[in-house]
Short mmCIF file of N, CA and C and ligand atoms in Angstrom, two decimals:
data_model
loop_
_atom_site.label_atom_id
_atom_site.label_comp_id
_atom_site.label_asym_id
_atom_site.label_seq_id
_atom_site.Cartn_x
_atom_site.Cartn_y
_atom_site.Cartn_z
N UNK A 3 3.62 20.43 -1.76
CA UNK A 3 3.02 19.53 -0.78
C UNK A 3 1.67 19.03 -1.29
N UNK A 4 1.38 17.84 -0.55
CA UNK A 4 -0.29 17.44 -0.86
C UNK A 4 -0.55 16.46 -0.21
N UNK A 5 -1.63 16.55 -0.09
CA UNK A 5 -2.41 15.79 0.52
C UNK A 5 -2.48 14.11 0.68
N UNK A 6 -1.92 13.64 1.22
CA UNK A 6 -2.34 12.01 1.38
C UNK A 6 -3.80 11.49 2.00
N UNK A 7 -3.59 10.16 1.23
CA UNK A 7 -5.25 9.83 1.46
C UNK A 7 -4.91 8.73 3.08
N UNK A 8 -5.39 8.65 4.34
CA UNK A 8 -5.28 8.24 5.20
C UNK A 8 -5.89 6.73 5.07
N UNK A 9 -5.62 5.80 5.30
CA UNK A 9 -6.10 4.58 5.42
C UNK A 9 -6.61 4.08 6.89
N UNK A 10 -7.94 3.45 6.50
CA UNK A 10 -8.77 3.34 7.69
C UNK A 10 -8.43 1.76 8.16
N UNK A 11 -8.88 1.80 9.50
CA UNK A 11 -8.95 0.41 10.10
C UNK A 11 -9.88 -0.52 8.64
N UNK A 12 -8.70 -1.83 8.91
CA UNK A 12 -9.52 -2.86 7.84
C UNK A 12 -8.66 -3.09 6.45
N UNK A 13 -8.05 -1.67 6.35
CA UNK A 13 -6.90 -2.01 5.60
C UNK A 13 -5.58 -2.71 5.61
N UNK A 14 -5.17 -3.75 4.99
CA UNK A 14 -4.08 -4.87 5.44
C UNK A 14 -3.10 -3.69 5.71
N UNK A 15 -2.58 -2.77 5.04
CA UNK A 15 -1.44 -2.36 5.15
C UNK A 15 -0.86 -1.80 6.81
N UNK A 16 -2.00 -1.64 6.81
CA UNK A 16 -1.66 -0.89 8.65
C UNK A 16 -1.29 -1.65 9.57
N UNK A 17 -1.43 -3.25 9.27
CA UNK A 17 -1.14 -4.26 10.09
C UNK A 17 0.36 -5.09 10.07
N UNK A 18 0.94 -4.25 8.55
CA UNK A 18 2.47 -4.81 8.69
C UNK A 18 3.19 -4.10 9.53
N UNK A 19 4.32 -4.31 9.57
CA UNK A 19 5.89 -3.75 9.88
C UNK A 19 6.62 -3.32 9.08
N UNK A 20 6.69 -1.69 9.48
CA UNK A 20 7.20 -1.36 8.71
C UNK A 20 8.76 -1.15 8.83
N UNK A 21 9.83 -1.07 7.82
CA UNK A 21 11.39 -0.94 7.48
C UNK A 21 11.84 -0.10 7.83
N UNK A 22 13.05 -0.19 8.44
CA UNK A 22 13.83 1.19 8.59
C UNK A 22 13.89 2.01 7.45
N UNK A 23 14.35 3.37 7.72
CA UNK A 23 14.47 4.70 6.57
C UNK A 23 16.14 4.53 6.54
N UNK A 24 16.64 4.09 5.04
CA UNK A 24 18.10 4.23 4.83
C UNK A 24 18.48 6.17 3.71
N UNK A 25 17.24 6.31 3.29
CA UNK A 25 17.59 7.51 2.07
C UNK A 25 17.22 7.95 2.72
N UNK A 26 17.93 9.95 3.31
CA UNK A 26 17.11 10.75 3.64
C UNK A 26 17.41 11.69 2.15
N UNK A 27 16.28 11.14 1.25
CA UNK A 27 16.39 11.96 0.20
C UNK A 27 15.16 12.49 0.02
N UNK A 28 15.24 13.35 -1.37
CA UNK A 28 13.85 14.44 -1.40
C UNK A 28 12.64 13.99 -1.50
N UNK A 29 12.59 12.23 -1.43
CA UNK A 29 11.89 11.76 -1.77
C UNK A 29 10.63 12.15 0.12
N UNK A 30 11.96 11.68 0.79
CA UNK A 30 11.20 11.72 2.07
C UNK A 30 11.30 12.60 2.52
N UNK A 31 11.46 14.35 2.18
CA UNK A 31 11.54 15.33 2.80
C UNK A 31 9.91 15.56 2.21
N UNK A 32 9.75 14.98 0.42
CA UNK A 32 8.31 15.11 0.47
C UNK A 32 7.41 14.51 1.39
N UNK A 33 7.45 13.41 1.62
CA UNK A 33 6.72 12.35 2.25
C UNK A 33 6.31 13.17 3.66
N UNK A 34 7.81 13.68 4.27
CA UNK A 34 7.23 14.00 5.58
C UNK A 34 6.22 15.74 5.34
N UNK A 35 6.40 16.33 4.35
CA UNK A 35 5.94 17.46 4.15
C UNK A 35 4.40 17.46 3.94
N UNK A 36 4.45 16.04 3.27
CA UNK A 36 3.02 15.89 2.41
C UNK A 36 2.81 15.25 3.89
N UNK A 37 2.75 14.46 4.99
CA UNK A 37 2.23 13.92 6.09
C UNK A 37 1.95 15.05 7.17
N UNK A 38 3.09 16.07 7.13
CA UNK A 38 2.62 17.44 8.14
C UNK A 38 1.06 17.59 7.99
N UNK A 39 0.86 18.23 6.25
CA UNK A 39 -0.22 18.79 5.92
C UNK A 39 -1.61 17.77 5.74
N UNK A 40 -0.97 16.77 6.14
CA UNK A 40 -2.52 15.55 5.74
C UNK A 40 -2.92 15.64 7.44
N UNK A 41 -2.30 15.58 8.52
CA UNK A 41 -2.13 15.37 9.61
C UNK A 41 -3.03 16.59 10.16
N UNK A 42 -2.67 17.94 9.49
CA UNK A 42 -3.16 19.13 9.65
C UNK A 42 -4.69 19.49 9.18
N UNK A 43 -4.38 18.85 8.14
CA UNK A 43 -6.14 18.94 7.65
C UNK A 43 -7.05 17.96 8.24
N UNK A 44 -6.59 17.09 8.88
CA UNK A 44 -7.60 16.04 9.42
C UNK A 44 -7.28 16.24 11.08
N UNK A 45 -7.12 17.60 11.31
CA UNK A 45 -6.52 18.23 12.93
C UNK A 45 -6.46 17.03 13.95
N UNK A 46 -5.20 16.50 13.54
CA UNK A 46 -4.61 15.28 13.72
C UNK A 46 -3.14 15.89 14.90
N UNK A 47 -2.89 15.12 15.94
CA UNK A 47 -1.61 15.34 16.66
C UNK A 47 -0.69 14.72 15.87
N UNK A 48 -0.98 13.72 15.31
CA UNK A 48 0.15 12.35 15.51
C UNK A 48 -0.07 11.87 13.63
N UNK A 49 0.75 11.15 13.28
CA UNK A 49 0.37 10.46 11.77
C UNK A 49 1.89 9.67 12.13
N UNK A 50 1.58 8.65 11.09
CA UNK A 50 2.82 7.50 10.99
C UNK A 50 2.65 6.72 9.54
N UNK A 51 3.74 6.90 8.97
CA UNK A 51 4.07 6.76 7.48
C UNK A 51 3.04 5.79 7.16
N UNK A 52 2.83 4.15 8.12
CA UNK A 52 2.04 3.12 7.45
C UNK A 52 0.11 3.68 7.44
N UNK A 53 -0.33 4.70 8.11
CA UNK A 53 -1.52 5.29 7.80
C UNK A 53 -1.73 5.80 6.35
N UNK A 54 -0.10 6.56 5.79
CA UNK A 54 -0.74 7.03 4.57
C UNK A 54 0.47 6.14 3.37
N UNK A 55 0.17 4.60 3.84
CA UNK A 55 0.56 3.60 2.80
C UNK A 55 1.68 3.13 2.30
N UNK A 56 2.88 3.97 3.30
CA UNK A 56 4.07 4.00 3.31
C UNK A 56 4.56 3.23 4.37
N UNK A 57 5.11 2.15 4.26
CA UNK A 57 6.06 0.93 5.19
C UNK A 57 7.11 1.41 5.60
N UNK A 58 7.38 2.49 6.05
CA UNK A 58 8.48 2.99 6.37
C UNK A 58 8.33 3.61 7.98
N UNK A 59 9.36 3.41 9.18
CA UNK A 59 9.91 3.78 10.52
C UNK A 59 9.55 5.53 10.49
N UNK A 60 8.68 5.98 10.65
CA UNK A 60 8.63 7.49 10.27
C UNK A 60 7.41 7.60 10.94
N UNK A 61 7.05 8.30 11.78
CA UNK A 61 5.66 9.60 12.20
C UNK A 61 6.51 11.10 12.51
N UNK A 62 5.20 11.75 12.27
CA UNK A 62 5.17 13.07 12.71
C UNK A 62 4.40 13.25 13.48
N UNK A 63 4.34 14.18 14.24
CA UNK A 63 3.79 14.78 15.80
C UNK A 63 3.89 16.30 15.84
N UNK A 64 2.37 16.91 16.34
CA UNK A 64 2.78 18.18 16.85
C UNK A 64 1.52 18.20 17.62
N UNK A 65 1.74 18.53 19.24
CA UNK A 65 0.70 18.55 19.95
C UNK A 65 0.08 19.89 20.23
N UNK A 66 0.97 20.80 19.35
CA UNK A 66 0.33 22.57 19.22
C UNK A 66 0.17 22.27 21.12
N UNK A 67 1.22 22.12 21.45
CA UNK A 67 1.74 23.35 23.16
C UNK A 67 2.72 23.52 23.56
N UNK A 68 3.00 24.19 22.47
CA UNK A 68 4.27 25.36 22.10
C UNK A 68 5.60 24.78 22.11
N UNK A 69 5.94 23.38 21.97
CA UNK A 69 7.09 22.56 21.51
C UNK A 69 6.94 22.48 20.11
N UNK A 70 8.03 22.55 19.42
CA UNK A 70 8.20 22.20 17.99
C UNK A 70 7.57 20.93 17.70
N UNK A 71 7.20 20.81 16.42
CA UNK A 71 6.73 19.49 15.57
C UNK A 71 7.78 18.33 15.97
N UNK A 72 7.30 17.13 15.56
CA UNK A 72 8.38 16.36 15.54
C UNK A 72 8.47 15.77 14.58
N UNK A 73 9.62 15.60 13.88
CA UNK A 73 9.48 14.42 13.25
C UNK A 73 10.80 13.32 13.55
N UNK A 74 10.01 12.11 14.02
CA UNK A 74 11.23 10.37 14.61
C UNK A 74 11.22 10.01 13.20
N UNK A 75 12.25 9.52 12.97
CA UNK A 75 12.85 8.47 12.05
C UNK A 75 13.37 7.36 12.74
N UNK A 76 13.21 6.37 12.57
CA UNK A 76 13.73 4.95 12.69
C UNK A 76 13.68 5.45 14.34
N UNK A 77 12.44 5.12 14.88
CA UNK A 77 12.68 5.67 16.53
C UNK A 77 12.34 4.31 17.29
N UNK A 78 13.31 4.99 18.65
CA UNK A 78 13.41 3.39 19.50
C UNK A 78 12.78 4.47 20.80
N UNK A 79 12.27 3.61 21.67
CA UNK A 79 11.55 4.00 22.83
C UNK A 79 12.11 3.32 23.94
N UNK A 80 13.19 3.67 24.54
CA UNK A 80 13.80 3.66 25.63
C UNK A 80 13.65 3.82 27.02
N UNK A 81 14.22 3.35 27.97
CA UNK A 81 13.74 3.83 29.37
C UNK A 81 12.12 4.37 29.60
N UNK A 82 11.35 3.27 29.06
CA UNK A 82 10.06 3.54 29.75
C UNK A 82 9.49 2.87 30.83
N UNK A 83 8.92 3.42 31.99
CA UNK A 83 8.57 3.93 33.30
C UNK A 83 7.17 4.58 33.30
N UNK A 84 6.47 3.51 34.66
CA UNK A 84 5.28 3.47 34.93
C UNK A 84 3.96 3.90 34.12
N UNK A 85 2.46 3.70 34.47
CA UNK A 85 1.87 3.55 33.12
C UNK A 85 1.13 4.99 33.33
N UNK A 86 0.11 5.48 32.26
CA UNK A 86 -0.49 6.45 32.43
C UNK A 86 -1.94 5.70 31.46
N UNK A 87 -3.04 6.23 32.10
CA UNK A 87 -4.23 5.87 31.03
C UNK A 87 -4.49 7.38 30.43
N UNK A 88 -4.81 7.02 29.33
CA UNK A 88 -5.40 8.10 28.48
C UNK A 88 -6.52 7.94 27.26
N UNK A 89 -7.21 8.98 27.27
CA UNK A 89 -8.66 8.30 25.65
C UNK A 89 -8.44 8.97 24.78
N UNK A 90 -7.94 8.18 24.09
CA UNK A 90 -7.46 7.82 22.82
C UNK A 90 -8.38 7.52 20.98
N UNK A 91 -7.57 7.83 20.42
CA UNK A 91 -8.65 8.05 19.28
C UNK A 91 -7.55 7.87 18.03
N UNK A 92 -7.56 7.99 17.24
CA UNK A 92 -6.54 7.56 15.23
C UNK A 92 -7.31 8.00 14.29
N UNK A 93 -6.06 8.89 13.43
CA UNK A 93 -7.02 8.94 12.13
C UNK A 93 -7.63 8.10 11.56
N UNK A 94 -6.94 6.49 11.93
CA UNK A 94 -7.08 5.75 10.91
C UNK A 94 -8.78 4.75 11.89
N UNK A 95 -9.18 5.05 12.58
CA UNK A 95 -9.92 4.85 13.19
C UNK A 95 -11.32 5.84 13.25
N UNK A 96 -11.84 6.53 12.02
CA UNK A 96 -12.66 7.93 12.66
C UNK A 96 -13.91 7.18 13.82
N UNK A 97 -13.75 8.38 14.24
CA UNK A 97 -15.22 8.23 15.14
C UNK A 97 -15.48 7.27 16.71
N UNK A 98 -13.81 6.58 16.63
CA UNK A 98 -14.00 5.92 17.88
C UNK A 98 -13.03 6.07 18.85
N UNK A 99 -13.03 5.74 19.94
CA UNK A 99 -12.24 6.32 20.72
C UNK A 99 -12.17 5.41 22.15
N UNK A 100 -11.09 5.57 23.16
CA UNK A 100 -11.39 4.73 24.34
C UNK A 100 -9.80 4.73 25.10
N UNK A 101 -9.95 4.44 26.23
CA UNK A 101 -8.79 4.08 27.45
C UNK A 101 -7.90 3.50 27.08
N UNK A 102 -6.53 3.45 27.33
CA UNK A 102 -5.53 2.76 26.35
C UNK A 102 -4.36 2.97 27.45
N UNK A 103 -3.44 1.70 28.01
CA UNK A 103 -2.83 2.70 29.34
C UNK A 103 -1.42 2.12 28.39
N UNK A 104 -0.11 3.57 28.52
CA UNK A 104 0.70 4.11 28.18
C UNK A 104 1.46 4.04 29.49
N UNK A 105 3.24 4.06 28.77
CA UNK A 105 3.95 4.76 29.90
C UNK A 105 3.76 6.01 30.40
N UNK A 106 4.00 6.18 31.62
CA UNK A 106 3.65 7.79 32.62
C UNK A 106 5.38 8.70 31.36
N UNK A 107 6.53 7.79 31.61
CA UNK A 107 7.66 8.45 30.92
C UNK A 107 8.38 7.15 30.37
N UNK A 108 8.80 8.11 29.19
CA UNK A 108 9.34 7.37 28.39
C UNK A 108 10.97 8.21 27.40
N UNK A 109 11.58 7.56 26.77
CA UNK A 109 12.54 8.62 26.01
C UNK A 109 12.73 7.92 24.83
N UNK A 110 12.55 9.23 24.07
CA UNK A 110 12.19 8.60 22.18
C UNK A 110 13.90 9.11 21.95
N UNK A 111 13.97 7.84 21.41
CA UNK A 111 15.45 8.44 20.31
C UNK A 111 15.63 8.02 18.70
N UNK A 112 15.47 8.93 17.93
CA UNK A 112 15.34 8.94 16.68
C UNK A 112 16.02 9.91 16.04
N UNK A 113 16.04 9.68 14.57
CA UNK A 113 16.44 10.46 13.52
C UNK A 113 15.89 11.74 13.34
N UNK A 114 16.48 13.07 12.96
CA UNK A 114 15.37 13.61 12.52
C UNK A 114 15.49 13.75 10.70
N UNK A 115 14.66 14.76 9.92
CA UNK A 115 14.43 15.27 8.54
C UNK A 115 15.88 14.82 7.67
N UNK A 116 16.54 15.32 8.48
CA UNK A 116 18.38 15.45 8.01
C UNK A 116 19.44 14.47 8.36
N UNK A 117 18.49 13.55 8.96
CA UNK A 117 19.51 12.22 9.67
C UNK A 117 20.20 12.61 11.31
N UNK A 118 19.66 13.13 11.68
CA UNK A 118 20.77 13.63 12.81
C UNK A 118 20.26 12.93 13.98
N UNK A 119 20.49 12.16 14.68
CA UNK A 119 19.95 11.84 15.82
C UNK A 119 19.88 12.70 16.64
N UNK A 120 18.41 12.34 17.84
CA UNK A 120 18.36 13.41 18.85
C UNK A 120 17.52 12.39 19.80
N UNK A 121 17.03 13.16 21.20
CA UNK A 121 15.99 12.41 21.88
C UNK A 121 15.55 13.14 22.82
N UNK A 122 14.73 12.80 22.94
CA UNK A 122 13.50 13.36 24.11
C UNK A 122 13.04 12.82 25.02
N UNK A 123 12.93 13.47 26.33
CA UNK A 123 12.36 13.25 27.17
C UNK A 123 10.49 13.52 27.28
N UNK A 124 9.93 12.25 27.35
CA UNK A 124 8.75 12.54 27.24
C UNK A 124 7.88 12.23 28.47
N UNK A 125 6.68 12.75 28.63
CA UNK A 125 6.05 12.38 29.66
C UNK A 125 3.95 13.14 29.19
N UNK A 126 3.27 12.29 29.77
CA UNK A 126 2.10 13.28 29.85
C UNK A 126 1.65 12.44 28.21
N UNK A 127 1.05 13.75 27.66
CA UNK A 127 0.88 13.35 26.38
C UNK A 127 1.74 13.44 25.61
N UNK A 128 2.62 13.83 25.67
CA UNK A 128 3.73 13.71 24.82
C UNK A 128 3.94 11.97 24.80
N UNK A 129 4.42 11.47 25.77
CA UNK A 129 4.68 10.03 25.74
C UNK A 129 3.17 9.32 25.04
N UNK A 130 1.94 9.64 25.23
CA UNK A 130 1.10 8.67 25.07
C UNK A 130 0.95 8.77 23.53
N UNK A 131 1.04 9.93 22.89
CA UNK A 131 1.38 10.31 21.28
C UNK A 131 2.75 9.38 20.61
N UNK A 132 3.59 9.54 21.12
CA UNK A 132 5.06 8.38 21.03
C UNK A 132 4.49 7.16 20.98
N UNK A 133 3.99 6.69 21.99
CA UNK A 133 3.46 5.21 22.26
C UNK A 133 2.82 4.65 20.97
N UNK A 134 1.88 5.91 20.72
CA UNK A 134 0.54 5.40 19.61
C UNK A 134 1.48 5.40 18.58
N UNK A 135 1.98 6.41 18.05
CA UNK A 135 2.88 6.44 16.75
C UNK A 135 3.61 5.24 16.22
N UNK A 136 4.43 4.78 17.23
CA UNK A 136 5.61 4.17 16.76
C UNK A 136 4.73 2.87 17.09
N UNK A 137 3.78 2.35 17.75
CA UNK A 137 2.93 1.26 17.31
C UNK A 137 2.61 0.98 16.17
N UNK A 138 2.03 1.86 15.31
CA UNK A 138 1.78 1.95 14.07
C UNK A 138 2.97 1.45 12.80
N UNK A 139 3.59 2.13 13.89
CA UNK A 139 4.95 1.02 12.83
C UNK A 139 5.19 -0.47 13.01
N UNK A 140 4.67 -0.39 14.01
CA UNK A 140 4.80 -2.59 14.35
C UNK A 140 3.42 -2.81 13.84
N UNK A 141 2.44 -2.12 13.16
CA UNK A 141 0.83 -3.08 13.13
C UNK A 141 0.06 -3.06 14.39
N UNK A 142 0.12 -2.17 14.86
CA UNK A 142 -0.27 -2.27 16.79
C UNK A 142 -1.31 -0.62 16.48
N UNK A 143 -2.51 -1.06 16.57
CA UNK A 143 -3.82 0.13 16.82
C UNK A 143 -4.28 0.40 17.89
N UNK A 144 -4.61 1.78 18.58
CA UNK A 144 -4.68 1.86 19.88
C UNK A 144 -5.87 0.37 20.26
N UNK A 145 -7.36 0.37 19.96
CA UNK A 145 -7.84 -0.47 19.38
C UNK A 145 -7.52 -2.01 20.11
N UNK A 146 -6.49 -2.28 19.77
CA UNK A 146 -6.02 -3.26 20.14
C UNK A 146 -5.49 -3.42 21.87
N UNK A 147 -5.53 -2.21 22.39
CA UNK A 147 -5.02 -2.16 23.89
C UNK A 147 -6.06 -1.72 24.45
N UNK A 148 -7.44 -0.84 23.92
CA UNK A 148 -8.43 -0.79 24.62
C UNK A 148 -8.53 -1.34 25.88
N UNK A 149 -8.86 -0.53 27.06
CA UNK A 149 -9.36 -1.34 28.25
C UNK A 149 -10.58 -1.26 28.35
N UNK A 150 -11.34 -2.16 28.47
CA UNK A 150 -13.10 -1.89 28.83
C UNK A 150 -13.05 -2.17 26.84
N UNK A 151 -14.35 -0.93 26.59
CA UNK A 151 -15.14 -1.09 25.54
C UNK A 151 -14.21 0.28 24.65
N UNK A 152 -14.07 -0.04 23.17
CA UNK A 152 -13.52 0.52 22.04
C UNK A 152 -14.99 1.64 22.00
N UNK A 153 -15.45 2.87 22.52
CA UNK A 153 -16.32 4.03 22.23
C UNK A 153 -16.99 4.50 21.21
N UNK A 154 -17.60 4.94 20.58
CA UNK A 154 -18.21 5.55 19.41
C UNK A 154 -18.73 7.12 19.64
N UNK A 155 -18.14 7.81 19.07
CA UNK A 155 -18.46 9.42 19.18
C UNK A 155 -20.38 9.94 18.92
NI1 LIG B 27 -3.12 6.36 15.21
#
C-alpha cells in the first residue's frame, strides 16, 4: 500500500466526470487499498478516486461507528427523501468548512472490491458522506452547495 497525494481545490482534475470501473483487477484492489490508507492518514471519513487523480466511479467511506468500511463502485443514489443540513468539510478543501443541505435518506447501490453488487440503506451521516462522495465523481464540491458563507477553521 501507499500513500496518495490528495489534490486540493483549484485543481482541474476534480472538476471532471469521472468513468465507470469496467476491470476489477489488481490494479484497483491497489487503488482502493492505497485510498483506505491516504483517507486514514489525513483522518478522513470519505475519499473519491477523482481527489487522488483517478477519473474513475469509486470512493471509500468509513465513518468508524462500528459499520464496516465501504467501498461503492460505479454507485447510483436512489430513492432519495427529504433534506438534512450538515457542516461539512473535504480533504480536498483543508481548513474550510460550512452548511451543505443533503438528503435526510437515501439508498446507495453499488459495486463492491469484487464486483458484486449490494446496497444500503442510508440515513444521518451516513447519507450526507454518500452525497459528498459520489459528487466528487460528477465535479460537484461541497463548496459549491454551501448555504450562507464557505467557513475557515
Ligand atoms: Ni470531499
Amino acid at each position: 500500500m501507499a500513500l496518495r497525494q490528495v489534490l486540493i481545490d483549484g485543481d482541474e482534475t476534480l472538476r471532471k466526470k469521472s468513468r465507470e470501473i469496467t476491470n476489477f483487477d489488481d490494479r484497483l484492489q491497489t487503488l482502493i487499498d492505497d485510498m483506505f490508507e491516504t483517507m486514514y492518514a489525513s483522518n478522513g471519513i470519505g475519499l473519491a478516486a477523482p481527489q487522488v487523480g483517478v477519473l474513475r466511479r469509486l470512493f471509500v467511506m468509513d465513518l468508524h461507528d462500528g459499520n464496516e468500511p465501504i467501498v461503492a463502485i460505479n454507485p447510483q443514489i436512489m430513492d432519495a427523501k427529504g433534506t438534512q443540513t450538515y457542516q461539512e468539510c473535504c480533504l480536498s478543501i483543508p481548513g474550510r468548512y460550512g452548511d451543505v443541505e443533503r438528503p435526510a435518506e437515501l439508498v446507495l447501490r453499488a459495486y463492491d472490491r469484487n464486483g458484486e453488487p449490494f446496497e444500503i440503506k442510508a440515513s444521518e451521516l451516513t447519507a450526507v458522506c454518500i452525497s459528498h462522495e459520489n459528487d466528487h465523481l460528477d465535479g460537484i464540491l461541497f463548496k459549491d452547495k454551501v448555504k450562507g458563507e464557505l467557513l475557515s477553521q
